[in-house]
PDB file of C-alpha atoms (C1' of nucleotides) in Angstrom:
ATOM      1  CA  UNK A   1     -81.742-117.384-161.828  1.00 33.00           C
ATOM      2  CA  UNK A   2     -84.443-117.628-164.235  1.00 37.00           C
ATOM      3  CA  UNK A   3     -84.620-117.028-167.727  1.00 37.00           C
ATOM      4  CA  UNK A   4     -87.835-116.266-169.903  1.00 38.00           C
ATOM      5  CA  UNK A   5     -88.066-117.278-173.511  1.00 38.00           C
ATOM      6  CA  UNK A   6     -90.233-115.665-175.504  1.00 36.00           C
ATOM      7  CA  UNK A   7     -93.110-117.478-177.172  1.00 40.00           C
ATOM      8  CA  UNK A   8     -92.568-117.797-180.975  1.00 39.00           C
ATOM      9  CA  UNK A   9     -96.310-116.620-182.986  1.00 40.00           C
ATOM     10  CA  UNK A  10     -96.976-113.427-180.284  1.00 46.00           C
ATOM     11  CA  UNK A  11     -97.547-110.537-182.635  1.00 64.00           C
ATOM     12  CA  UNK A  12     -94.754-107.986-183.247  1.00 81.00           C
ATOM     13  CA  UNK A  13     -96.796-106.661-185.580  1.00 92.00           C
ATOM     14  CA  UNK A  14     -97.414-102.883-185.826  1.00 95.00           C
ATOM     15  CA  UNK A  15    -100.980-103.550-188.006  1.00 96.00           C
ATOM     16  CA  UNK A  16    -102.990-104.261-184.251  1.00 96.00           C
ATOM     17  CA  UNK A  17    -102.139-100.201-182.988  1.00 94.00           C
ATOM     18  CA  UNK A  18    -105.194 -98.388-183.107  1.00 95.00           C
ATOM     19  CA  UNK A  19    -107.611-101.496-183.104  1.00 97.00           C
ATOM     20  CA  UNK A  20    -107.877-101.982-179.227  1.00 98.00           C
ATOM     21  CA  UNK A  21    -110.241 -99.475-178.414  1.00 98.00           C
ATOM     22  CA  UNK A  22    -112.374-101.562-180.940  1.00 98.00           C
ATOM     23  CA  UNK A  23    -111.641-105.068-179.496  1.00 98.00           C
ATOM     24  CA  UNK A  24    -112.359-103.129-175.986  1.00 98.00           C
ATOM     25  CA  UNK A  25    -115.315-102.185-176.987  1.00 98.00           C
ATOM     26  CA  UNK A  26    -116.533-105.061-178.867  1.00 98.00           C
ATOM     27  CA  UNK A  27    -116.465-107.787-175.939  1.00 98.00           C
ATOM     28  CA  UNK A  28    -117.827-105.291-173.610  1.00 98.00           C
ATOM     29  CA  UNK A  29    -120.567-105.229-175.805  1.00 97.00           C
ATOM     30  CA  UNK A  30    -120.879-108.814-176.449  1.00 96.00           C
ATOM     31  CA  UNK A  31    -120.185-110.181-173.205  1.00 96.00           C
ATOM     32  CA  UNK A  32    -121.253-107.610-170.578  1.00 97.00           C
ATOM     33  CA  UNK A  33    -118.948-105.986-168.061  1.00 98.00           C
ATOM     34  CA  UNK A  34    -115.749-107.282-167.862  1.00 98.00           C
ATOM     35  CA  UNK A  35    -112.326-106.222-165.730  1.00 98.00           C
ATOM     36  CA  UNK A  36    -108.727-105.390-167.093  1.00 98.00           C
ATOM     37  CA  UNK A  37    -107.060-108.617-166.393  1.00 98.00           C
ATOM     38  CA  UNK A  38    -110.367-111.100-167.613  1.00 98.00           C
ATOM     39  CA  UNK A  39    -109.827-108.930-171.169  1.00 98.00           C
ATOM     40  CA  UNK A  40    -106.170-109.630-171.197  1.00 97.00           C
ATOM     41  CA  UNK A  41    -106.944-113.486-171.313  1.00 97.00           C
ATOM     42  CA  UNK A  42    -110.388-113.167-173.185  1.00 97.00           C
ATOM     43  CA  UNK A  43    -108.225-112.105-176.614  1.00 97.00           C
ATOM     44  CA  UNK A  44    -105.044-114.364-175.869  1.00 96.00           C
ATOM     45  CA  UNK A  45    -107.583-117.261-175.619  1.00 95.00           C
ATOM     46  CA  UNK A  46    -109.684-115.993-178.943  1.00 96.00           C
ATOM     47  CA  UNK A  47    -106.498-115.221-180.506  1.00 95.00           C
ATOM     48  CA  UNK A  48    -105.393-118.854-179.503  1.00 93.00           C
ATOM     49  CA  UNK A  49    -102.325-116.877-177.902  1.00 93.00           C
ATOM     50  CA  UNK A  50    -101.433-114.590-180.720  1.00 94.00           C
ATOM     51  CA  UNK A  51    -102.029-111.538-179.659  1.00 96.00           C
ATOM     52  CA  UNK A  52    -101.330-110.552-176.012  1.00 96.00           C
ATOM     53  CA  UNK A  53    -102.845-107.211-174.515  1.00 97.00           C
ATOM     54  CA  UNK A  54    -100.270-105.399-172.617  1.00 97.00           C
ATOM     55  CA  UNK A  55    -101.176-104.078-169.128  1.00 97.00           C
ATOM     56  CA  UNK A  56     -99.659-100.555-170.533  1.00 97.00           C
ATOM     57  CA  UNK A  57    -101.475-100.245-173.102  1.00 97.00           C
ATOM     58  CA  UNK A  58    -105.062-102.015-171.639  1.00 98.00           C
ATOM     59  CA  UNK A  59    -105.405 -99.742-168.509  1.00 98.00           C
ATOM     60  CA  UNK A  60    -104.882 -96.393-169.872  1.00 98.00           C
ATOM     61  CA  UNK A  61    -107.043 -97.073-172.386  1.00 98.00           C
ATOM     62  CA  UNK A  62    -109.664 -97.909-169.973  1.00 98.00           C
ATOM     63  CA  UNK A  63    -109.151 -95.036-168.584  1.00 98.00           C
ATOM     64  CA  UNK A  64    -109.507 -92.260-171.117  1.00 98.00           C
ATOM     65  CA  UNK A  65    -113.008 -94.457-172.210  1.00 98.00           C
ATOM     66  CA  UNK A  66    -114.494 -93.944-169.107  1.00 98.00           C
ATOM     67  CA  UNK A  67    -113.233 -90.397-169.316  1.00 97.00           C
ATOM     68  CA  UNK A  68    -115.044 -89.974-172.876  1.00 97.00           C
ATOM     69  CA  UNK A  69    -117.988 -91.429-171.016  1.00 97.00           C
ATOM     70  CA  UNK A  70    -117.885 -94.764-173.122  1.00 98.00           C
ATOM     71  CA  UNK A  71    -117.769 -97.084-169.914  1.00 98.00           C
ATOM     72  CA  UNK A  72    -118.948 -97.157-166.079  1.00 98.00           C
ATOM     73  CA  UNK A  73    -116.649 -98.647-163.556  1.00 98.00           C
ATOM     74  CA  UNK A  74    -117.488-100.624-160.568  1.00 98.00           C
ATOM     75  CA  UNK A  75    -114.658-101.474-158.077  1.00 97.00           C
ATOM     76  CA  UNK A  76    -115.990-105.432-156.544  1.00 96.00           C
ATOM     77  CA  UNK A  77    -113.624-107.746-154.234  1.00 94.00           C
ATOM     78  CA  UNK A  78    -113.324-110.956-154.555  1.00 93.00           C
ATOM     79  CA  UNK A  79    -110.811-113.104-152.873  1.00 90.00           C
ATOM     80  CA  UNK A  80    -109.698-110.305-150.892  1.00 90.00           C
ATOM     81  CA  UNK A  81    -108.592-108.653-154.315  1.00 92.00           C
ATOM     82  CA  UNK A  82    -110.156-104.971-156.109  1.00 93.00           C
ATOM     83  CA  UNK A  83    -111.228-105.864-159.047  1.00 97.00           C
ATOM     84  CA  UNK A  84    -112.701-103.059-161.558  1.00 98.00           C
ATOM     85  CA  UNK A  85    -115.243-104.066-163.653  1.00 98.00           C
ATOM     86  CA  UNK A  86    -115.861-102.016-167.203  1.00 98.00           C
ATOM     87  CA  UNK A  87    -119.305-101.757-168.386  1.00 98.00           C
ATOM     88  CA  UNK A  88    -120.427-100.023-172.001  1.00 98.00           C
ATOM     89  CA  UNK A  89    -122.775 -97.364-172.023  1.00 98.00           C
ATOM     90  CA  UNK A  90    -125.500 -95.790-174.574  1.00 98.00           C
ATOM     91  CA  UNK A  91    -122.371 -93.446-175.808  1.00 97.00           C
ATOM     92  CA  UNK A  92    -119.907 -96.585-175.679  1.00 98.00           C
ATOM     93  CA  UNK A  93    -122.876 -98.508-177.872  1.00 98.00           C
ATOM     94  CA  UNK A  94    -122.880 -95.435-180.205  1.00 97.00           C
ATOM     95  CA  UNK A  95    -118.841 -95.702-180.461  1.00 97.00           C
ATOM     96  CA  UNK A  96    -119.015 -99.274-180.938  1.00 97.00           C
ATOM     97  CA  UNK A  97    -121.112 -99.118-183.947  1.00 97.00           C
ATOM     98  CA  UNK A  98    -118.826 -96.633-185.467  1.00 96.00           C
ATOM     99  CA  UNK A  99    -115.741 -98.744-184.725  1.00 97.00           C
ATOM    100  CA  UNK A 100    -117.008-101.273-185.989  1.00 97.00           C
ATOM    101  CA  UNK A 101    -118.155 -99.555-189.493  1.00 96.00           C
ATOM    102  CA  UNK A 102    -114.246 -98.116-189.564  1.00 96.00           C
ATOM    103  CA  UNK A 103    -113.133-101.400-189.320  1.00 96.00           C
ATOM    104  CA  UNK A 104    -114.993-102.528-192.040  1.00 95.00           C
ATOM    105  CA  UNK A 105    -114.023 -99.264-194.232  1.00 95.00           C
ATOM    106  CA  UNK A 106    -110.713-100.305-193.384  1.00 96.00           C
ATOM    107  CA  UNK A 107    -110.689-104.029-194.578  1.00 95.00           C
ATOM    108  CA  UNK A 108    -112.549-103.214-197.751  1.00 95.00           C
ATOM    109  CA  UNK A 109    -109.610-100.871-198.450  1.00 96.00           C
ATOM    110  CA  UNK A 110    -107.060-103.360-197.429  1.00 96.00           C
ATOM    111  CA  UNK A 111    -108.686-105.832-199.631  1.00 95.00           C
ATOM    112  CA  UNK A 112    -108.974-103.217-202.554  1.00 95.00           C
ATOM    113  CA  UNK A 113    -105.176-102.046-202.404  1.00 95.00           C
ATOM    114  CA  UNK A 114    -103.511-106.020-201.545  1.00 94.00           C
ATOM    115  CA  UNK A 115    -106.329-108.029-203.697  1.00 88.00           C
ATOM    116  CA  UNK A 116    -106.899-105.455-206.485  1.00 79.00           C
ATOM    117  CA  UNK A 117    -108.595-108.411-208.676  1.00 75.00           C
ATOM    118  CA  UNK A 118    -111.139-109.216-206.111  1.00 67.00           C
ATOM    119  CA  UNK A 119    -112.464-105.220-206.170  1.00 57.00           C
ATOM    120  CA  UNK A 120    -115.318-104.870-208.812  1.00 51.00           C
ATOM    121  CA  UNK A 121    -118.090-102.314-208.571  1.00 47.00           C
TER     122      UNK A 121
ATOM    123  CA  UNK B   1    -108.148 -65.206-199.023  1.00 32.00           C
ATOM    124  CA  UNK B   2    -109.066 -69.172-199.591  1.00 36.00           C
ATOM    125  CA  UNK B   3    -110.767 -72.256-197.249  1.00 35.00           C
ATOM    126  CA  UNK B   4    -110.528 -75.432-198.030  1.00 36.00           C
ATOM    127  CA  UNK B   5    -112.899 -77.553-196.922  1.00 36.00           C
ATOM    128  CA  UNK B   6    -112.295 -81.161-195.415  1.00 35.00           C
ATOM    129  CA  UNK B   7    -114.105 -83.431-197.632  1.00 39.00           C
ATOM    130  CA  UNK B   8    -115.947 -86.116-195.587  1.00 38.00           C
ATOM    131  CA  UNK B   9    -115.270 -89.590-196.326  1.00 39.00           C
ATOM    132  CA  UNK B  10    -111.360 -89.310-195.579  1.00 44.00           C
ATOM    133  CA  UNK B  11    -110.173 -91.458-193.414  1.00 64.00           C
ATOM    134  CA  UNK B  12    -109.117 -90.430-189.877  1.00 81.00           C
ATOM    135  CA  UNK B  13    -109.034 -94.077-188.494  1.00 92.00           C
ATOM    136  CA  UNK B  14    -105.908 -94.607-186.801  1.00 95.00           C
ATOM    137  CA  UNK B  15    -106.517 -98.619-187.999  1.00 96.00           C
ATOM    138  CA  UNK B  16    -104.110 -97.658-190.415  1.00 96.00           C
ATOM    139  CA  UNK B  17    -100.974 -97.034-188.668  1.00 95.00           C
ATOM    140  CA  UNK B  18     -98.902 -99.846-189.340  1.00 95.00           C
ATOM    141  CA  UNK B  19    -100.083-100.244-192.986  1.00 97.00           C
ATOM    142  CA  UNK B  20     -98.229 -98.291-194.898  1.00 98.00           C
ATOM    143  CA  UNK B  21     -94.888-100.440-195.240  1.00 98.00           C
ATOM    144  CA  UNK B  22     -97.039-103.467-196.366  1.00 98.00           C
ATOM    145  CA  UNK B  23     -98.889-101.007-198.865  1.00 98.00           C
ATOM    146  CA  UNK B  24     -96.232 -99.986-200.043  1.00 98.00           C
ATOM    147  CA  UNK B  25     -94.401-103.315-200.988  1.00 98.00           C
ATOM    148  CA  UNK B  26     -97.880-104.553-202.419  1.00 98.00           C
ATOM    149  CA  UNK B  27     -97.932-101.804-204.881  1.00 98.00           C
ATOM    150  CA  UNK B  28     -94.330-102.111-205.760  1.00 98.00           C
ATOM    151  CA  UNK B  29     -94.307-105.819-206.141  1.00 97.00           C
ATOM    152  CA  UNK B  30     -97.596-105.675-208.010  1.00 96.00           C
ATOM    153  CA  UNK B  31     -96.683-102.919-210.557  1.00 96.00           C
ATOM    154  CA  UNK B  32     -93.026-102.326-210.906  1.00 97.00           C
ATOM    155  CA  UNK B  33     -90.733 -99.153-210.131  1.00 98.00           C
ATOM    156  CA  UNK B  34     -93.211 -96.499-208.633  1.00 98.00           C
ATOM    157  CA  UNK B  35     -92.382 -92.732-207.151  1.00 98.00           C
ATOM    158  CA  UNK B  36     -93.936 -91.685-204.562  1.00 98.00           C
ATOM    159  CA  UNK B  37     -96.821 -89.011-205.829  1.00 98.00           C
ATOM    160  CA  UNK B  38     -97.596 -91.878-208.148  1.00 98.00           C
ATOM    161  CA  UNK B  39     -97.769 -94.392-204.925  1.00 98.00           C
ATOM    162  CA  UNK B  40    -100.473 -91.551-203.249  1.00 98.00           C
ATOM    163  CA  UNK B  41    -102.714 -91.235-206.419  1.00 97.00           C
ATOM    164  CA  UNK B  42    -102.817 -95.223-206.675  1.00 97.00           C
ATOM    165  CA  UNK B  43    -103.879 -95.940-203.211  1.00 97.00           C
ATOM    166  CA  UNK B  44    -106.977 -92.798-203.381  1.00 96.00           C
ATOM    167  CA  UNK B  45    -107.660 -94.261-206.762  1.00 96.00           C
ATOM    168  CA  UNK B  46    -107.672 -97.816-205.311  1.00 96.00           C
ATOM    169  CA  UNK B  47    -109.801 -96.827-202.556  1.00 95.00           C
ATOM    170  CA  UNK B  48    -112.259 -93.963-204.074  1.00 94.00           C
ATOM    171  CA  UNK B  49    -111.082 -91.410-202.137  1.00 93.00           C
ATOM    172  CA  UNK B  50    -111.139 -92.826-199.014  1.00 94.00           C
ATOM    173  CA  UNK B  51    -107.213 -93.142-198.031  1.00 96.00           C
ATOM    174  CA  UNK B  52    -105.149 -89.963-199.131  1.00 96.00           C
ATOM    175  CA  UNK B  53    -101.404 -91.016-197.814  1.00 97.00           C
ATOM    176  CA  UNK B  54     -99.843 -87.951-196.267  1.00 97.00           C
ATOM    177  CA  UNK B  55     -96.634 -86.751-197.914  1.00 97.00           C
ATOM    178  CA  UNK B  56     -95.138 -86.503-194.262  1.00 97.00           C
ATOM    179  CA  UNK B  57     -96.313 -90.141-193.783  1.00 97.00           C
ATOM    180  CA  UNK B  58     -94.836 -91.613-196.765  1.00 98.00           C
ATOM    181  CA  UNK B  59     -91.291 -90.219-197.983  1.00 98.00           C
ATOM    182  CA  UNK B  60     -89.816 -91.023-194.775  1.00 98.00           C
ATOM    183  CA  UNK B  61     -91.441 -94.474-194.793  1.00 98.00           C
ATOM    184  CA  UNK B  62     -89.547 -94.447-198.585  1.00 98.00           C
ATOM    185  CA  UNK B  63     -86.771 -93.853-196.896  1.00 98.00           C
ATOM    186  CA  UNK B  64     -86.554 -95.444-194.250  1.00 98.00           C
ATOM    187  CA  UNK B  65     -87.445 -98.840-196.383  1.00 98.00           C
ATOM    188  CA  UNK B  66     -84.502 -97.735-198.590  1.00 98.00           C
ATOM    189  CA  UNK B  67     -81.830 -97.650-196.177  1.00 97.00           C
ATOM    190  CA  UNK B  68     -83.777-101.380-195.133  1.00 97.00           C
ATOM    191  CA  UNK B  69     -82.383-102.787-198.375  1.00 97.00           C
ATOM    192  CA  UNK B  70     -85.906-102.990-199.400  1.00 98.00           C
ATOM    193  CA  UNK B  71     -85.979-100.252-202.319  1.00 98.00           C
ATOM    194  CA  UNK B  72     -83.362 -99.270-204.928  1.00 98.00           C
ATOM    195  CA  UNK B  73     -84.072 -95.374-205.556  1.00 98.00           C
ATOM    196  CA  UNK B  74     -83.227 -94.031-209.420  1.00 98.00           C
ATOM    197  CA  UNK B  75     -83.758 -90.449-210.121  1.00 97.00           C
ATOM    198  CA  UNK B  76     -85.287 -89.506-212.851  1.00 96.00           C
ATOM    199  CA  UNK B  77     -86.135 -86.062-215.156  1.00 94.00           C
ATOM    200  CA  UNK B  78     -89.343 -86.124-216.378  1.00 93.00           C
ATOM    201  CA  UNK B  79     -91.011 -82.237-217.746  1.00 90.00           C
ATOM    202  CA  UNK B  80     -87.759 -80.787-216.296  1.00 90.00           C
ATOM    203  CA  UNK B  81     -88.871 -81.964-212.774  1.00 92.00           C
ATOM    204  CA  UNK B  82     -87.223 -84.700-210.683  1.00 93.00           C
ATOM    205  CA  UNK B  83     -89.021 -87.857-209.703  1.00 97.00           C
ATOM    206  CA  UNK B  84     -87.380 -90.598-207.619  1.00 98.00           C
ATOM    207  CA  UNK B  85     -88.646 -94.098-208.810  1.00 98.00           C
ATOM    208  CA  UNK B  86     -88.075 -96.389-206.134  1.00 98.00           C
ATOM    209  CA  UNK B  87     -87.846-100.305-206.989  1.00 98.00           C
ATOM    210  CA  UNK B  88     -88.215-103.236-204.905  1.00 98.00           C
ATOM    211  CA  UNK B  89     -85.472-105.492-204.290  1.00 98.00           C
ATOM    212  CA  UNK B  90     -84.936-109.512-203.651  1.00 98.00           C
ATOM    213  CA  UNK B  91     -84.973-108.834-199.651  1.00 97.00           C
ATOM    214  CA  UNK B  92     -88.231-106.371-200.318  1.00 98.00           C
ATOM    215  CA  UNK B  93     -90.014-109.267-202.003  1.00 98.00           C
ATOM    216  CA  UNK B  94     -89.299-111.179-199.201  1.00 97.00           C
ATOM    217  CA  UNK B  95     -90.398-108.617-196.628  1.00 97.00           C
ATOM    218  CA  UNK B  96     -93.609-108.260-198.589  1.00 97.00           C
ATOM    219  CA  UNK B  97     -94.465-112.081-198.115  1.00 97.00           C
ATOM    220  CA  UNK B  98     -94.145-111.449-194.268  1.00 96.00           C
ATOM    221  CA  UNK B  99     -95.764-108.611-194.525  1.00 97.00           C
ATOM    222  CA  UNK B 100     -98.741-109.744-196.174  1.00 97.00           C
ATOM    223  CA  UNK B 101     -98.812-112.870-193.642  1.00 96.00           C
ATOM    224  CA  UNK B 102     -99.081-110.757-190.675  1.00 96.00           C
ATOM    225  CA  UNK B 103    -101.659-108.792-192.638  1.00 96.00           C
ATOM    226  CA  UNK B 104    -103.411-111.990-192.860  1.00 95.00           C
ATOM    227  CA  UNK B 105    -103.213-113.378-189.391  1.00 95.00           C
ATOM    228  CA  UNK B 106    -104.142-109.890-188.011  1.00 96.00           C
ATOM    229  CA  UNK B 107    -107.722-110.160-190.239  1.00 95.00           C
ATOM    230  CA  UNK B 108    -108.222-113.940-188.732  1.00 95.00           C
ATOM    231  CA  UNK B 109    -107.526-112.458-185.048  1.00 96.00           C
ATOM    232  CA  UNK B 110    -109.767-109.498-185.778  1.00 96.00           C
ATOM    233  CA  UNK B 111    -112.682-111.692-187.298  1.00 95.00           C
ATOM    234  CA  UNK B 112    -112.204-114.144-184.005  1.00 95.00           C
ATOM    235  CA  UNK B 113    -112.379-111.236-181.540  1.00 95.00           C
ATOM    236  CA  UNK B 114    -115.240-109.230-183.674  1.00 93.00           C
ATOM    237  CA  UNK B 115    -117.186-112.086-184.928  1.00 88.00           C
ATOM    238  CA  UNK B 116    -116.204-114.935-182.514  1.00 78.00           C
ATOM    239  CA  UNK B 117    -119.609-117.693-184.298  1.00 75.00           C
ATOM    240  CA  UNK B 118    -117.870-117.414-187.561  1.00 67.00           C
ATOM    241  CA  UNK B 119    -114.505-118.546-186.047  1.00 57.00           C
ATOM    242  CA  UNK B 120    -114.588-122.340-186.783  1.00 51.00           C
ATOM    243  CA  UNK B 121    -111.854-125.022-187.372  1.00 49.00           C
TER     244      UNK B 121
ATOM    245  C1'  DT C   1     -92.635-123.644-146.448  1.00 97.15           C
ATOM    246  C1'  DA C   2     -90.062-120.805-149.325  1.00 97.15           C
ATOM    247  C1'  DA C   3     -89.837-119.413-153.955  1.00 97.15           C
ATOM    248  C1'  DA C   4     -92.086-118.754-158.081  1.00 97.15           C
ATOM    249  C1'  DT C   5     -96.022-117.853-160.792  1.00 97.15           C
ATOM    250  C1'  DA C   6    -100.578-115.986-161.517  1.00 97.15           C
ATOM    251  C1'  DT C   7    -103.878-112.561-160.598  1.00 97.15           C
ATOM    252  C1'  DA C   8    -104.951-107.487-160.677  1.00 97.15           C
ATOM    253  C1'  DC C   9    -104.107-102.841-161.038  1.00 97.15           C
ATOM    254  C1'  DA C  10    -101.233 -98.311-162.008  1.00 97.15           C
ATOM    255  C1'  DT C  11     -98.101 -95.343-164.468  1.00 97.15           C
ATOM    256  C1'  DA C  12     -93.678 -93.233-166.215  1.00 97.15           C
ATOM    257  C1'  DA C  13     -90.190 -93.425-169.953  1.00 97.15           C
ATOM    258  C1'  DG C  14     -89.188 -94.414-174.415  1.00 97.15           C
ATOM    259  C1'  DA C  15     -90.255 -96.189-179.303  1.00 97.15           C
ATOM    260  C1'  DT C  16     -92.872 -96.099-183.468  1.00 97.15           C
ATOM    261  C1'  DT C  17     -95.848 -94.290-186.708  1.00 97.15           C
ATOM    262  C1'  DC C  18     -98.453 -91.070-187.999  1.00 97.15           C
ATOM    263  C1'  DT C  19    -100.420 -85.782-188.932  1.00 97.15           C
ATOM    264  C1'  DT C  20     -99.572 -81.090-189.403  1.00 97.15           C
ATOM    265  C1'  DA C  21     -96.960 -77.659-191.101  1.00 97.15           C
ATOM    266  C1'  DA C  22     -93.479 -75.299-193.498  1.00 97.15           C
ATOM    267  C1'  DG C  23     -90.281 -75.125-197.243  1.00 97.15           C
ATOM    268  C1'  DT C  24     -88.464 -75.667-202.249  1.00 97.15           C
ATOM    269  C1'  DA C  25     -89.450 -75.848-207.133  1.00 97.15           C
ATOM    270  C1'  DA C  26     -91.519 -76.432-211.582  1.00 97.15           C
ATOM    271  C1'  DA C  27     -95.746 -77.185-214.641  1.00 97.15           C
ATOM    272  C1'  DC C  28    -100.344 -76.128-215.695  1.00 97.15           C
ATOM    273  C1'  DA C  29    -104.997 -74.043-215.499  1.00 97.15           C
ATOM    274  C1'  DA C  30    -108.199 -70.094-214.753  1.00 97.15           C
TER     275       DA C  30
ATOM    276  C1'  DT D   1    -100.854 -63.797-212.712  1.00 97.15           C
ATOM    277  C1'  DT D   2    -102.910 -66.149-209.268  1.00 97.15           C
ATOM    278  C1'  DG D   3    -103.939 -70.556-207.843  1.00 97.15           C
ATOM    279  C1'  DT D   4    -103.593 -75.459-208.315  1.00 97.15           C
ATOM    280  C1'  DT D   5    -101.209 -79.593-209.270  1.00 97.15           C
ATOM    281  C1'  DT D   6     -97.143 -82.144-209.376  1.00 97.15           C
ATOM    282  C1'  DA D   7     -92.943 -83.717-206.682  1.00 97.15           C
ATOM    283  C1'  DC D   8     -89.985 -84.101-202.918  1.00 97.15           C
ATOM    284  C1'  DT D   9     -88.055 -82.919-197.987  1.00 97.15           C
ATOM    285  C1'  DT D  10     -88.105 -82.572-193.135  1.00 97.15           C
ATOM    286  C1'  DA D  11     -89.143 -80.767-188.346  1.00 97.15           C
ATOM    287  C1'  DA D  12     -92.507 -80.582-184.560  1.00 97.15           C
ATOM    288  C1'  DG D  13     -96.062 -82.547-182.264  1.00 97.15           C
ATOM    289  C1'  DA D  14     -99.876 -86.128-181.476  1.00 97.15           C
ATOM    290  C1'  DA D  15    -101.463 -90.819-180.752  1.00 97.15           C
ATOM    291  C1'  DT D  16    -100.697 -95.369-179.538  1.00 97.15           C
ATOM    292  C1'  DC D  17     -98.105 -98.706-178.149  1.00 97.15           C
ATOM    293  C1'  DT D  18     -93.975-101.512-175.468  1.00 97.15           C
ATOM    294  C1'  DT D  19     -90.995-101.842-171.731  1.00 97.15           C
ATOM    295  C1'  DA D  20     -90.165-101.345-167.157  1.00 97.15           C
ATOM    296  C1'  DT D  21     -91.231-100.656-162.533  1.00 97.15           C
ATOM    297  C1'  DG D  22     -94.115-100.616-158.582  1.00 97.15           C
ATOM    298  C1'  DT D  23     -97.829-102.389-155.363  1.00 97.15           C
ATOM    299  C1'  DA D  24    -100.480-106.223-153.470  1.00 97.15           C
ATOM    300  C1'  DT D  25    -102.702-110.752-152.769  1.00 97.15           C
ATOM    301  C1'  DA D  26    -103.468-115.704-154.097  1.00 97.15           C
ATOM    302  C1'  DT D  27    -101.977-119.978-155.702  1.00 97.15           C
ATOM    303  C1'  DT D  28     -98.804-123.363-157.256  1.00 97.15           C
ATOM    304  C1'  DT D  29     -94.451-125.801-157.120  1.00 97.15           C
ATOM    305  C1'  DA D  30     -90.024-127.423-155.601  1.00 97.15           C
TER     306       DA D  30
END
DNA sequence: TAAATATACATAAGATTCTTAAGTAAACAA
DNA sequence: TTGTTTACTTAAGAATCTTATGTATATTTA
């Protein structure tokens, strides 16, 4: 019998819902087409372990971007095993951009409402 | 017969979900007893419009926070109408400093996945 | 070499947090 | 007096996530 401790420092934190279509769409956009699982460990090793992607929440998202015509998939195999590789398009470049902006909105507000001092103009 | 138009600029960014518990505790640490219209006309004021907290969003987070041990809750007449003034308590100020840490490491793993070059150390 | 872990995907059930909507009630402005 | 603002409540439904389970192959470890 085996037992699994949980890391200490992985994120129960409620803040990351909503931001992984962003992150998604971000290192497809930085990096070229990527598959499900390579994501997974891209932002674990960016987030030096932080924040884990779960498989339930990382493939139907994947899905329902394809569906809104934000990425192309290509099915490859390598070692015998289906991989699916994402890839952005125009649209997904489009959504990126916008993302990106409501991130920023998003932050500045953050910043205004926890830093008050810090907000002149 | 009336239409009210959706003024542009509001945010419907789901970024914030998760937010609202560490807003909260910010602006009650920050500026004393609060109710909760008050806490709604801060945060548009604080960010120009841009984030209007939804009634349906907030009491129950109130609440909810409440029953935490979080918030005290005194009821108070004011122009023959009741407000509820809600207070923040030893084990709230202590929630907050969490709070605000996660807020904090979520903006460092965001800025590492978003904008990996700046992401020395 | 057998068992365990890692790789790689899929999806259903349940939890959490939010929006929308409907209700109550009083004060204030047009 | 009609509409808007102030002030709070709560139910229903939407969106996003976690947990759990399943399939399947490859690699590592005991």
């Amino acid at each position: 019998m085996y037992i699994y401790i949980r890391t200490l420092g992985m994120s129960t934190s409620q803040l990351y819902r909503g931001s992984l279509t962003t992150i998604i769409l971000k290192l497809l956009e930085e990096n070229g087409e990527m598959y499900g699982y390579e994501i997974t460990q891209r932002v674990k090793e960016l987030t030096q372990g932080d924040l884990e992607i779960k498989e339930g929440a990382l493939y139907p998202s994947l899905h329902k971007m394809e569906a809104a015509g934000y990425l192309t998939v290509t099915a490859k195999k390598v070692d015998n095993r289906v991989r699916k590789y994402y890839d952005i398009t125009p649209a997904g470049k489009e959504e990126t951009v916008n993302r990106l902006a409501e991130l920023d909105e998003f932050l500045a507000n953050m910043q205004r409402i926890i830093n008050p001092k810090l907000s002149f103009e």
